[in-house]
């Protein structure tokens, strides 16, 4: 039986894992060496959602959280780059955010006030953020666009429901190139931001 060079075999399995992350748990069963190659990629993207499912990535909910908690701290710290948190309990969100210190891409939405998560989110090396900023800064008089949270941010999608004068200061985010709003009430503000936000390259108004 022909045997592939280890370097080529590793590349094939990693390519498969990147292309279809949901296949990683099965790939880990092929051989011990394959498990070593692809297991870190299993936690590159973490999707925590209590209600909906997607076939693209391995999913986790409340029942799976104890398994994530039992992982070595180095796994979450070194592996997680993309994090999706949808309607998870605050305790779950706090644990994941505090443990996953290398997250660059964060999507977070909850039914609960989540301003207490700001210290954990603010220290992440975020490049892309999808959230309700007003909920995140709920205990502040206004949204501080000079906060460390925004220092590396290039992509921002706001899930906020109402447009207020506070959001005109979005133009202060130093490296913002892509901005999206989810409600038509932001239309007038969008036109202004196109003029005032000098780094902006793409602005999207999502209306469903």
Backbone as a chain_set.jsonl record, in Angstrom:
{"seq": "XXXXXXXXXXXXXXXXXXXXXXXXXXXXXXXXXXXXXXXXXXXXXXXXXXXXXXXXXXXXXXXXXXXXXXXXXXXXXXXXXXXXXXXXXXXXXXXXXXXXXXXXXXXXXXXXXXXXXXXXXXXXXXXXXXXXXXXXXXXXXXXXXXXXXXXXXXXXXXXXXXXXXXXXXXXXXXXXXXXXXXXXXXXXXXXXXXXXXXXXXXXXXXXX", "coords": {"N": [[0.854, -1.185, 0.0], [0.695, 2.14, -0.959], [2.39, 4.779, 0.752], [1.873, 7.979, 1.911], [4.01, 10.87, 2.125], [4.652, 12.199, 5.379], [4.391, 14.971, 5.704], [2.776, 15.737, 3.542], [0.495, 14.235, 4.052], [-0.321, 15.373, 6.467], [-0.921, 17.963, 5.582], [-3.116, 17.451, 3.923], [-5.077, 16.497, 5.725], [-5.317, 18.722, 7.417], [-6.228, 20.629, 5.6], [-8.702, 19.536, 4.955], [-9.932, 19.761, 7.453], [-10.008, 22.553, 7.806], [-11.653, 23.23, 5.659], [-14.067, 21.912, 6.159], [-15.106, 22.214, 9.121], [-16.886, 20.813, 10.788], [-16.292, 18.188, 10.392], [-14.123, 17.529, 11.895], [-14.241, 16.152, 14.493], [-14.647, 13.485, 13.615], [-12.404, 13.069, 12.001], [-10.423, 13.028, 13.915], [-10.526, 10.49, 14.868], [-9.24, 8.872, 13.105], [-6.438, 8.353, 13.315], [-3.813, 8.483, 15.787], [-1.833, 10.378, 15.197], [-3.177, 12.011, 13.4], [-5.127, 13.084, 15.038], [-3.525, 14.693, 16.678], [-2.769, 16.605, 14.803], [-5.199, 17.854, 13.945], [-6.833, 18.422, 16.139], [-6.317, 20.935, 17.542], [-7.483, 22.658, 15.692], [-10.141, 22.19, 15.981], [-11.048, 23.809, 17.975], [-10.63, 26.286, 17.009], [-12.721, 27.764, 15.982], [-15.431, 28.534, 17.945], [-18.747, 27.871, 18.55], [-21.38, 28.792, 20.409], [-24.592, 28.265, 21.186], [-27.869, 28.451, 22.302], [-30.241, 27.864, 21.031], [-30.386, 27.616, 18.142], [-29.064, 25.706, 15.336], [-26.216, 24.963, 13.284], [-24.898, 23.398, 10.389], [-22.291, 23.801, 9.638], [-20.214, 24.253, 11.52], [-18.896, 22.55, 14.438], [-21.2, 22.388, 17.088], [-22.107, 23.768, 20.291], [-23.922, 23.664, 23.355], [-25.734, 24.432, 26.407], [-25.509, 21.918, 27.643], [-23.116, 20.925, 26.71], [-21.228, 22.515, 27.834], [-19.851, 21.883, 30.205], [-17.935, 20.099, 29.336], [-16.301, 21.767, 27.801], [-15.379, 23.447, 29.802], [-13.72, 21.724, 31.165], [-11.488, 21.474, 29.62], [-7.919, 21.763, 29.089], [-6.412, 24.828, 30.126], [-4.717, 25.946, 28.264], [-5.68, 25.179, 25.777], [-8.029, 26.675, 25.067], [-6.891, 29.192, 25.349], [-4.82, 29.277, 23.4], [-5.932, 28.381, 21.007], [-8.536, 29.355, 20.212], [-9.919, 31.534, 17.922], [-12.147, 32.588, 16.703], [-15.279, 33.43, 17.901], [-18.577, 32.699, 18.758], [-21.324, 33.712, 20.447], [-24.476, 33.163, 21.468], [-27.229, 34.091, 23.145], [-26.39, 32.834, 25.505], [-25.964, 31.828, 28.968], [-24.856, 34.3, 31.347], [-22.728, 33.453, 32.961], [-21.507, 31.479, 31.441], [-20.684, 32.916, 29.16], [-18.872, 34.688, 30.362], [-16.864, 32.939, 31.327], [-15.858, 31.74, 28.936], [-14.961, 33.988, 27.479], [-13.003, 35.033, 29.187], [-11.18, 32.976, 29.23], [-10.424, 32.599, 26.597], [-8.167, 34.177, 25.273], [-7.114, 35.027, 22.857], [-8.933, 35.72, 20.949], [-10.069, 37.0, 17.891], [-12.281, 37.541, 16.419], [-15.48, 38.259, 17.209], [-18.803, 37.452, 17.914], [-21.581, 38.395, 19.588], [-24.581, 38.095, 21.351], [-27.12, 38.613, 23.646], [-29.991, 38.116, 25.802], [-29.782, 39.248, 28.177], [-28.461, 41.886, 30.289], [-25.202, 42.777, 29.461], [-23.035, 44.283, 30.219], [-21.114, 43.808, 32.161], [-19.337, 42.186, 30.945], [-17.608, 43.711, 29.524], [-14.928, 44.351, 30.545], [-13.626, 41.917, 30.003], [-13.896, 41.598, 27.261], [-12.66, 43.876, 26.365], [-9.896, 43.506, 26.527], [-9.226, 41.759, 24.56], [-7.631, 40.9, 21.42], [-9.245, 42.109, 19.295], [-10.405, 42.145, 15.938], [-12.688, 42.006, 14.474], [-16.055, 42.657, 15.263], [-19.303, 41.897, 16.39], [-22.124, 43.046, 17.755], [-24.348, 44.393, 20.344], [-23.709, 47.483, 21.075], [-24.7, 49.379, 22.851], [-25.802, 47.846, 24.893], [-23.513, 46.667, 25.827], [-22.081, 48.787, 26.869], [-23.752, 49.573, 28.9], [-23.669, 50.429, 31.567], [-22.377, 52.791, 31.432], [-22.155, 56.369, 30.934], [-21.946, 57.185, 28.326], [-21.005, 55.74, 25.138], [-17.703, 54.817, 24.934], [-15.622, 55.438, 22.51], [-12.936, 55.515, 22.439], [-12.042, 53.465, 23.878], [-10.063, 50.565, 24.714], [-11.116, 48.344, 23.506], [-11.754, 49.071, 20.887], [-9.362, 49.526, 19.613], [-7.933, 47.93, 17.734], [-9.845, 47.294, 15.967], [-11.328, 46.534, 12.86], [-13.604, 45.722, 11.53], [-17.026, 46.15, 12.126], [-20.206, 45.261, 13.191], [-23.307, 46.416, 14.056], [-25.772, 45.461, 16.319], [-27.591, 46.976, 17.511], [-30.724, 48.538, 18.339], [-31.699, 51.144, 18.119], [-30.976, 54.32, 16.673], [-28.881, 56.775, 17.889], [-27.463, 59.962, 18.86], [-25.06, 59.251, 19.952], [-23.771, 57.441, 18.334], [-22.603, 58.765, 16.253], [-20.002, 59.194, 16.885], [-18.693, 56.95, 16.094], [-16.946, 57.384, 14.084], [-14.572, 57.892, 15.306], [-13.226, 55.558, 15.761], [-10.171, 54.188, 15.152], [-9.156, 52.429, 13.072], [-11.264, 51.524, 11.561], [-12.729, 49.929, 8.89], [-14.848, 48.535, 7.771], [-18.291, 48.636, 8.184], [-21.462, 47.829, 9.518], [-25.003, 48.127, 9.783], [-28.083, 46.99, 11.262], [-30.651, 47.902, 11.089], [-33.131, 50.038, 9.586], [-33.317, 52.56, 10.749], [-30.851, 53.61, 11.005], [-30.118, 54.781, 8.66], [-29.874, 57.584, 7.921], [-27.762, 58.321, 9.585], [-25.78, 56.72, 8.533], [-25.162, 57.949, 6.107], [-23.941, 60.27, 7.0], [-21.701, 59.221, 8.357], [-20.262, 58.169, 6.258], [-19.006, 60.388, 5.321], [-17.57, 61.382, 7.495], [-16.033, 59.363, 8.683], [-12.991, 58.61, 7.986], [-11.417, 56.359, 7.456], [-13.159, 54.45, 6.592], [-14.236, 51.968, 4.337], [-16.208, 50.223, 3.444], [-19.686, 50.236, 3.821], [-22.564, 48.846, 5.121], [-26.05, 48.445, 5.098], [-28.223, 46.45, 6.578], [-31.304, 45.201, 5.896], [-34.018, 43.368, 6.765]], "CA": [[0.0, 0.0, 0.0], [1.498, 3.371, -1.005], [2.338, 5.612, 1.951], [2.156, 9.378, 1.613], [4.919, 11.557, 3.055], [3.923, 12.725, 6.541], [4.087, 16.39, 5.495], [1.64, 15.818, 2.629], [-0.656, 13.686, 4.766], [-0.733, 16.405, 7.428], [-1.534, 19.06, 4.836], [-4.423, 16.994, 3.441], [-6.018, 16.46, 6.845], [-5.559, 20.089, 7.875], [-7.059, 21.28, 4.589], [-10.054, 19.013, 5.153], [-10.457, 20.335, 8.695], [-10.317, 23.958, 7.557], [-12.751, 23.319, 4.7], [-15.302, 21.46, 6.81], [-14.793, 22.046, 10.543], [-17.762, 19.841, 11.449], [-15.741, 16.842, 10.198], [-12.941, 17.344, 12.738], [-14.367, 15.054, 15.471], [-14.466, 12.188, 12.951], [-11.007, 12.975, 11.563], [-9.594, 12.727, 15.082], [-10.596, 9.049, 15.129], [-8.5, 8.142, 12.067], [-5.163, 7.889, 13.877], [-3.337, 9.386, 16.836], [-1.107, 11.498, 14.592], [-4.179, 12.906, 12.818], [-5.724, 13.789, 16.18], [-2.576, 15.739, 17.076], [-2.773, 17.649, 13.777], [-6.459, 18.579, 13.722], [-7.57, 18.781, 17.365], [-6.294, 22.378, 17.804], [-8.376, 23.347, 14.758], [-11.51, 21.993, 16.449], [-11.395, 24.919, 18.859], [-10.33, 27.561, 16.343], [-14.03, 28.423, 15.943], [-16.374, 28.008, 18.934], [-20.116, 28.356, 18.387], [-22.215, 28.458, 21.56], [-25.934, 28.751, 20.869], [-28.85, 27.657, 23.046], [-31.488, 27.632, 20.321], [-30.293, 27.239, 16.731], [-27.963, 24.833, 14.954], [-25.661, 25.137, 11.949], [-24.103, 22.22, 10.044], [-20.944, 24.173, 9.207], [-19.243, 24.122, 12.605], [-19.354, 21.81, 15.617], [-21.992, 23.258, 17.945], [-22.155, 23.463, 21.716], [-24.964, 24.361, 24.096], [-25.55, 24.338, 27.858], [-25.127, 20.563, 28.038], [-21.726, 20.676, 26.313], [-20.336, 23.499, 28.436], [-18.977, 21.263, 31.207], [-16.806, 19.533, 28.605], [-15.419, 22.876, 27.44], [-14.753, 23.908, 31.047], [-12.71, 20.765, 31.616], [-10.327, 21.506, 28.733], [-6.746, 22.476, 29.614], [-6.516, 26.268, 29.86], [-3.923, 26.292, 27.082], [-6.441, 24.902, 24.555], [-8.824, 27.86, 24.754], [-5.995, 30.356, 25.247], [-3.986, 29.257, 22.201], [-6.61, 27.909, 19.796], [-9.771, 30.041, 19.811], [-9.768, 32.796, 17.195], [-13.477, 33.053, 16.307], [-16.192, 33.044, 18.984], [-19.983, 33.051, 18.527], [-22.093, 33.515, 21.676], [-25.857, 33.576, 21.223], [-28.18, 33.821, 24.223], [-25.822, 31.947, 26.519], [-25.964, 32.422, 30.312], [-23.725, 35.199, 31.588], [-21.596, 32.713, 33.528], [-20.847, 30.795, 30.327], [-20.009, 33.939, 28.354], [-17.723, 35.208, 31.111], [-15.803, 31.936, 31.358], [-15.268, 31.578, 27.606], [-14.244, 35.207, 27.108], [-11.809, 35.191, 30.022], [-10.224, 31.903, 28.927], [-10.022, 32.637, 25.179], [-7.543, 35.502, 25.232], [-6.592, 35.363, 21.527], [-10.067, 35.873, 20.028], [-9.991, 38.137, 16.971], [-13.576, 37.693, 15.762], [-16.471, 37.985, 18.258], [-20.235, 37.716, 17.68], [-22.222, 38.171, 20.88], [-25.92, 38.65, 21.552], [-27.817, 37.977, 24.76], [-31.198, 38.791, 26.267], [-29.448, 39.819, 29.471], [-27.477, 42.967, 30.285], [-23.878, 42.146, 29.415], [-21.985, 45.291, 30.399], [-20.058, 43.276, 33.022], [-18.391, 41.47, 30.086], [-16.729, 44.679, 28.859], [-13.504, 44.184, 30.893], [-13.08, 40.71, 29.374], [-13.85, 41.839, 25.816], [-11.769, 44.999, 26.095], [-8.483, 43.108, 26.461], [-9.023, 40.841, 23.439], [-7.065, 41.529, 20.214], [-10.347, 42.016, 18.333], [-10.397, 42.802, 14.633], [-14.073, 42.017, 13.995], [-16.995, 42.595, 16.38], [-20.727, 41.937, 16.051], [-22.749, 43.103, 19.075], [-25.134, 45.56, 20.713], [-22.771, 48.308, 21.84], [-25.385, 50.064, 23.95], [-25.916, 46.879, 25.986], [-22.167, 46.411, 26.337], [-21.69, 49.972, 27.639], [-24.993, 49.959, 29.576], [-23.417, 51.092, 32.848], [-21.612, 54.013, 31.165], [-22.965, 57.502, 30.492], [-21.919, 57.133, 26.869], [-20.091, 54.747, 24.578], [-16.346, 55.359, 24.825], [-14.997, 54.892, 21.306], [-11.499, 55.477, 22.663], [-11.786, 52.275, 24.703], [-9.135, 49.604, 24.105], [-11.928, 47.436, 22.693], [-11.802, 49.521, 19.498], [-8.033, 49.941, 19.153], [-7.507, 47.158, 16.563], [-11.057, 46.892, 15.245], [-11.484, 46.938, 11.46], [-14.961, 45.369, 11.099], [-18.014, 46.287, 13.196], [-21.624, 45.161, 12.839], [-24.088, 46.79, 15.226], [-27.072, 44.835, 16.488], [-28.373, 47.939, 18.275], [-32.055, 48.754, 17.773], [-32.03, 52.549, 17.909], [-29.893, 55.233, 16.308], [-28.815, 57.974, 18.718], [-26.307, 60.805, 18.547], [-23.845, 58.605, 20.446], [-23.129, 56.633, 17.305], [-21.832, 59.592, 15.326], [-18.6, 59.079, 17.288], [-18.087, 55.767, 15.471], [-15.867, 57.879, 13.226], [-13.348, 57.976, 16.103], [-12.538, 54.264, 15.772], [-9.037, 54.56, 14.286], [-8.853, 51.561, 11.933], [-12.523, 50.948, 11.077], [-12.859, 49.914, 7.426], [-16.115, 47.906, 7.392], [-19.322, 48.925, 9.181], [-22.798, 47.373, 9.114], [-26.138, 48.328, 10.682], [-29.122, 46.005, 10.993], [-31.985, 48.49, 11.112], [-33.207, 51.206, 8.692], [-33.23, 53.825, 11.485], [-29.469, 54.087, 10.917], [-29.843, 55.229, 7.294], [-29.368, 58.959, 7.905], [-26.455, 58.313, 10.228], [-24.843, 56.086, 7.604], [-24.74, 58.951, 5.128], [-23.003, 61.16, 7.686], [-20.472, 58.492, 8.653], [-19.502, 58.032, 5.015], [-18.221, 61.61, 5.16], [-16.728, 61.703, 8.651], [-15.137, 58.252, 9.039], [-12.041, 58.646, 6.87], [-10.856, 55.036, 7.164], [-14.231, 53.545, 6.169], [-14.218, 51.535, 2.939], [-17.462, 49.528, 3.131], [-20.777, 50.447, 4.766], [-23.692, 48.0, 4.73], [-27.275, 48.564, 5.879], [-28.929, 45.179, 6.404], [-32.729, 45.347, 6.191], [-34.711, 42.115, 6.456]], "C": [[0.892, 1.237, 0.0], [1.31, 4.19, 0.271], [2.73, 7.036, 1.572], [3.2, 9.92, 2.581], [4.113, 12.208, 4.181], [3.513, 14.185, 6.348], [2.863, 16.561, 4.603], [0.368, 15.311, 3.308], [-1.215, 14.719, 5.748], [-1.453, 17.544, 6.723], [-2.933, 18.69, 4.358], [-5.453, 17.023, 4.573], [-6.323, 17.863, 7.367], [-6.437, 20.841, 6.893], [-8.513, 20.831, 4.72], [-10.702, 19.634, 6.386], [-10.834, 21.798, 8.52], [-11.547, 24.102, 6.666], [-14.083, 22.941, 5.333], [-15.025, 21.182, 8.291], [-15.653, 20.999, 11.251], [-17.257, 18.41, 11.302], [-14.592, 16.53, 11.162], [-13.11, 16.233, 13.781], [-14.184, 13.674, 14.846], [-13.024, 12.002, 12.483], [-10.092, 12.585, 12.724], [-9.56, 11.234, 15.401], [-9.759, 8.23, 14.15], [-7.217, 7.532, 12.626], [-4.692, 8.914, 14.904], [-2.622, 10.593, 16.243], [-2.08, 12.505, 13.985], [-4.857, 13.719, 13.92], [-4.829, 14.938, 16.627], [-2.618, 16.908, 16.09], [-4.044, 18.501, 13.818], [-7.184, 18.999, 14.997], [-7.488, 20.272, 17.692], [-7.245, 23.163, 16.9], [-9.836, 23.206, 15.164], [-11.98, 23.187, 17.266], [-11.016, 26.274, 18.268], [-11.592, 28.417, 16.254], [-14.918, 27.76, 16.99], [-17.723, 28.686, 18.741], [-20.934, 27.859, 19.575], [-23.586, 29.09, 21.362], [-26.957, 27.848, 21.546], [-30.028, 27.208, 22.186], [-31.339, 27.11, 18.896], [-29.059, 26.4, 16.472], [-27.49, 25.178, 13.545], [-24.799, 23.932, 11.621], [-22.638, 22.526, 9.746], [-19.892, 23.918, 10.278], [-19.791, 23.214, 13.705], [-20.044, 22.773, 16.581], [-21.88, 22.833, 19.399], [-23.295, 24.255, 22.343], [-24.712, 24.187, 25.586], [-25.015, 22.974, 28.286], [-23.657, 20.26, 27.732], [-20.726, 21.531, 27.089], [-19.387, 22.881, 29.457], [-17.755, 20.636, 30.556], [-15.806, 20.596, 28.21], [-14.68, 23.383, 28.677], [-13.607, 23.004, 31.49], [-11.469, 20.729, 30.731], [-9.139, 22.161, 29.438], [-6.824, 23.957, 29.234], [-5.77, 26.676, 28.598], [-4.702, 26.087, 25.783], [-7.249, 26.124, 24.143], [-7.924, 29.07, 24.535], [-5.286, 30.411, 23.899], [-4.755, 28.985, 20.912], [-7.736, 28.809, 19.306], [-9.462, 31.39, 19.154], [-11.123, 33.421, 16.853], [-14.49, 32.522, 17.318], [-17.589, 33.601, 18.72], [-20.758, 32.704, 19.792], [-23.499, 34.054, 21.471], [-26.748, 33.111, 22.365], [-27.677, 32.779, 25.223], [-25.898, 32.619, 27.896], [-24.713, 33.272, 30.529], [-22.504, 34.465, 32.129], [-20.799, 31.999, 32.441], [-20.043, 31.794, 29.504], [-18.759, 34.454, 29.058], [-16.571, 34.212, 31.114], [-15.089, 31.844, 30.017], [-14.436, 32.795, 27.23], [-12.965, 35.383, 27.917], [-10.743, 34.156, 29.693], [-9.656, 31.997, 27.52], [-9.397, 33.984, 24.867], [-7.003, 35.908, 23.869], [-7.701, 35.557, 20.493], [-9.925, 37.145, 19.198], [-11.351, 38.486, 16.379], [-14.656, 37.294, 16.764], [-17.863, 38.401, 17.816], [-20.94, 37.396, 18.981], [-23.572, 38.87, 20.944], [-26.589, 37.878, 22.68], [-29.082, 38.756, 25.069], [-30.944, 39.493, 27.598], [-28.487, 40.994, 29.298], [-26.085, 42.343, 30.34], [-22.738, 43.138, 29.59], [-20.846, 44.782, 31.281], [-19.02, 42.491, 32.218], [-17.366, 42.406, 29.447], [-15.258, 44.536, 29.266], [-12.857, 42.974, 30.228], [-12.928, 40.902, 27.861], [-12.808, 42.901, 25.479], [-10.306, 44.634, 25.968], [-8.203, 42.134, 25.313], [-8.423, 41.578, 22.244], [-8.073, 41.516, 19.058], [-10.074, 42.788, 17.052], [-11.817, 42.949, 14.088], [-15.016, 41.805, 15.177], [-18.421, 42.76, 15.872], [-21.474, 41.922, 17.38], [-23.686, 44.296, 19.183], [-24.252, 46.419, 21.617], [-23.443, 48.983, 23.03], [-25.538, 49.131, 25.147], [-24.558, 46.637, 26.636], [-21.666, 47.559, 27.211], [-22.857, 50.48, 28.484], [-24.763, 50.708, 30.881], [-22.573, 52.355, 32.688], [-22.566, 55.12, 30.715], [-23.04, 57.531, 28.977], [-20.93, 56.064, 26.418], [-18.729, 55.405, 24.366], [-15.645, 54.723, 23.626], [-13.471, 54.989, 21.343], [-11.081, 54.289, 23.516], [-10.865, 51.309, 23.956], [-9.843, 48.573, 23.234], [-11.845, 47.773, 21.21], [-10.424, 49.749, 18.874], [-7.551, 49.206, 17.905], [-8.661, 46.854, 15.609], [-11.083, 47.431, 13.814], [-12.909, 46.705, 10.957], [-15.909, 45.45, 12.299], [-19.417, 46.168, 12.621], [-22.435, 45.403, 14.1], [-25.443, 46.106, 15.211], [-27.992, 45.731, 17.304], [-29.68, 48.263, 17.553], [-32.322, 50.201, 17.397], [-30.791, 53.369, 17.564], [-29.963, 56.465, 17.208], [-27.552, 58.748, 18.341], [-24.991, 60.176, 18.998], [-23.065, 57.932, 19.325], [-22.389, 57.462, 16.252], [-20.336, 59.504, 15.644], [-17.953, 57.787, 16.816], [-16.909, 56.161, 14.59], [-14.539, 57.972, 13.972], [-12.594, 56.652, 16.172], [-11.417, 54.327, 14.74], [-8.838, 53.725, 13.025], [-10.101, 50.945, 11.306], [-12.634, 51.068, 9.558], [-14.202, 49.366, 6.96], [-17.125, 48.093, 8.527], [-20.677, 48.481, 8.652], [-23.805, 47.686, 10.212], [-27.239, 47.35, 10.285], [-30.531, 46.576, 10.946], [-32.006, 49.774, 10.286], [-33.116, 52.541, 9.415], [-31.822, 54.414, 11.424], [-29.134, 54.677, 9.543], [-29.238, 56.631, 7.261], [-27.968, 59.041, 8.513], [-25.393, 57.722, 9.302], [-24.297, 57.093, 6.609], [-23.728, 59.919, 5.743], [-21.661, 60.477, 7.921], [-19.622, 58.267, 7.409], [-18.6, 59.242, 4.792], [-17.199, 61.792, 6.279], [-15.732, 60.611, 9.026], [-14.16, 58.025, 7.887], [-11.495, 57.274, 6.5], [-11.874, 54.07, 6.567], [-14.166, 53.258, 4.67], [-15.532, 50.887, 2.509], [-18.478, 49.83, 4.225], [-22.003, 49.699, 4.265], [-24.863, 48.253, 5.673], [-28.112, 47.329, 5.591], [-30.375, 45.367, 6.833], [-33.438, 44.066, 5.785], [-36.212, 42.287, 6.575]], "O": [[1.756, 1.373, 0.866], [0.203, 4.281, 0.803], [3.788, 7.265, 0.985], [3.271, 9.482, 3.729], [3.013, 12.709, 3.95], [2.431, 14.594, 6.77], [2.015, 17.414, 4.86], [-0.704, 15.895, 3.15], [-2.427, 14.909, 5.844], [-2.473, 18.035, 7.206], [-3.838, 19.525, 4.385], [-6.566, 17.517, 4.395], [-7.465, 18.157, 7.719], [-7.303, 21.613, 7.305], [-9.437, 21.638, 4.61], [-11.881, 19.99, 6.363], [-11.866, 22.239, 9.028], [-12.381, 24.981, 6.884], [-15.105, 23.576, 5.072], [-14.742, 20.045, 8.669], [-15.201, 20.368, 12.206], [-17.728, 17.512, 12.0], [-14.14, 15.387, 11.234], [-12.192, 15.429, 13.944], [-13.622, 12.782, 15.482], [-12.484, 10.898, 12.56], [-9.097, 11.887, 12.526], [-8.674, 10.767, 16.116], [-9.585, 7.026, 14.341], [-6.944, 6.347, 12.435], [-5.121, 10.068, 14.887], [-2.786, 11.712, 16.73], [-1.844, 13.712, 14.043], [-5.126, 14.907, 13.745], [-5.315, 16.03, 16.921], [-2.515, 18.066, 16.494], [-3.974, 19.728, 13.734], [-8.067, 19.855, 14.942], [-8.501, 20.847, 18.091], [-7.754, 24.212, 17.295], [-10.678, 24.002, 14.747], [-13.161, 23.535, 17.253], [-11.076, 27.292, 18.957], [-11.544, 29.635, 16.427], [-15.139, 26.55, 16.933], [-17.828, 29.912, 18.765], [-21.155, 26.658, 19.729], [-23.719, 30.314, 21.371], [-26.92, 26.628, 21.386], [-30.742, 26.277, 22.557], [-32.103, 26.237, 18.484], [-28.125, 26.378, 17.275], [-28.276, 25.633, 12.714], [-24.04, 23.474, 12.474], [-21.829, 21.607, 9.614], [-18.804, 23.424, 9.981], [-21.004, 23.116, 13.886], [-19.525, 23.854, 16.858], [-21.592, 21.674, 19.697], [-23.598, 25.371, 21.921], [-23.604, 23.836, 25.991], [-24.173, 22.881, 29.178], [-23.031, 19.442, 28.406], [-19.519, 21.302, 27.014], [-18.237, 23.308, 29.566], [-16.669, 20.632, 31.135], [-14.597, 20.368, 28.27], [-13.495, 23.71, 28.607], [-12.647, 23.46, 32.111], [-10.503, 20.034, 31.046], [-9.331, 23.025, 30.294], [-7.258, 24.292, 28.132], [-6.148, 27.642, 27.937], [-4.418, 26.752, 24.787], [-7.166, 26.564, 22.997], [-8.167, 29.878, 23.638], [-5.162, 31.486, 23.313], [-4.276, 29.324, 19.83], [-7.878, 29.008, 18.099], [-8.831, 32.261, 19.752], [-11.233, 34.641, 16.728], [-14.557, 31.318, 17.566], [-17.768, 34.797, 18.492], [-20.84, 31.535, 20.169], [-23.693, 35.26, 21.317], [-26.994, 31.918, 22.54], [-28.443, 31.953, 25.719], [-25.896, 33.847, 27.982], [-23.653, 32.997, 29.966], [-21.372, 34.814, 31.796], [-19.572, 31.92, 32.509], [-18.877, 31.56, 29.187], [-17.714, 34.635, 28.432], [-15.419, 34.601, 30.922], [-13.86, 31.866, 29.961], [-13.326, 32.652, 26.717], [-11.952, 35.835, 27.383], [-9.55, 34.412, 29.853], [-8.544, 31.537, 27.264], [-10.039, 34.841, 24.259], [-6.484, 37.015, 23.721], [-7.433, 35.557, 19.292], [-9.69, 38.228, 19.735], [-11.553, 39.599, 15.892], [-14.749, 36.124, 17.135], [-18.086, 39.538, 17.4], [-20.908, 36.253, 19.439], [-23.699, 40.056, 20.64], [-26.622, 36.648, 22.673], [-29.235, 39.906, 24.656], [-31.791, 40.243, 28.084], [-27.785, 41.089, 28.291], [-25.823, 41.478, 31.175], [-21.611, 42.88, 29.167], [-19.721, 45.27, 31.167], [-17.951, 42.164, 32.733], [-16.369, 41.947, 28.89], [-14.396, 44.598, 28.389], [-11.665, 43.002, 29.921], [-11.963, 40.433, 27.258], [-12.154, 42.834, 24.438], [-9.541, 45.38, 25.359], [-7.058, 41.728, 25.116], [-8.682, 42.769, 22.07], [-7.794, 40.983, 17.984], [-9.584, 43.917, 17.071], [-12.117, 43.882, 13.343], [-14.817, 40.902, 15.99], [-18.714, 43.628, 15.05], [-21.469, 40.904, 18.073], [-23.809, 45.099, 18.258], [-24.075, 46.106, 22.795], [-22.834, 49.142, 24.088], [-25.42, 49.569, 26.291], [-24.466, 46.428, 27.846], [-20.924, 47.343, 28.168], [-22.949, 51.677, 28.757], [-25.584, 51.543, 31.262], [-22.108, 52.927, 33.674], [-23.643, 54.847, 30.184], [-24.081, 57.863, 28.408], [-20.131, 55.556, 27.205], [-18.626, 56.431, 23.695], [-15.137, 53.605, 23.717], [-12.796, 54.592, 20.393], [-9.903, 54.13, 23.837], [-10.882, 51.242, 22.727], [-9.238, 47.995, 22.33], [-11.863, 46.878, 20.366], [-10.34, 50.131, 17.706], [-6.832, 49.789, 17.092], [-8.465, 46.229, 14.567], [-10.886, 48.624, 13.583], [-13.372, 47.408, 10.06], [-15.628, 44.888, 13.358], [-19.778, 46.881, 11.684], [-22.28, 44.694, 15.094], [-26.17, 46.161, 14.219], [-29.057, 45.295, 17.741], [-29.741, 48.264, 16.323], [-33.08, 50.47, 16.466], [-29.705, 53.138, 18.096], [-31.0, 57.124, 17.275], [-26.696, 58.256, 17.607], [-23.927, 60.527, 18.487], [-21.837, 57.865, 19.368], [-21.632, 56.914, 15.45], [-19.501, 59.716, 14.765], [-16.781, 57.545, 17.106], [-15.989, 55.371, 14.377], [-13.489, 58.115, 13.346], [-11.439, 56.624, 16.598], [-11.695, 54.505, 13.554], [-8.394, 54.254, 12.006], [-10.003, 49.946, 10.594], [-12.632, 52.17, 9.011], [-14.653, 49.697, 5.864], [-16.852, 47.754, 9.679], [-21.01, 48.72, 7.491], [-23.521, 47.54, 11.4], [-27.326, 46.932, 9.131], [-31.499, 45.834, 10.782], [-31.027, 50.52, 10.275], [-32.864, 53.564, 8.777], [-31.623, 55.583, 11.753], [-27.983, 55.033, 9.291], [-28.198, 56.84, 6.637], [-27.101, 59.751, 8.003], [-24.247, 58.172, 9.293], [-23.104, 57.09, 6.304], [-22.775, 60.334, 5.083], [-20.608, 61.078, 7.712], [-18.397, 58.183, 7.499], [-17.554, 59.135, 4.151], [-16.099, 62.293, 6.047], [-14.695, 60.9, 9.623], [-14.478, 57.325, 6.926], [-11.143, 57.046, 5.343], [-11.508, 52.996, 6.09], [-14.057, 54.168, 3.848], [-15.926, 50.987, 1.348], [-18.178, 49.699, 5.412], [-22.434, 49.889, 3.128], [-24.697, 48.274, 6.892], [-28.649, 47.176, 4.494], [-30.648, 45.659, 7.997], [-33.461, 43.71, 4.607], [-36.962, 41.337, 6.351]]}, "num_chains": 1, "name": "protein.A"}
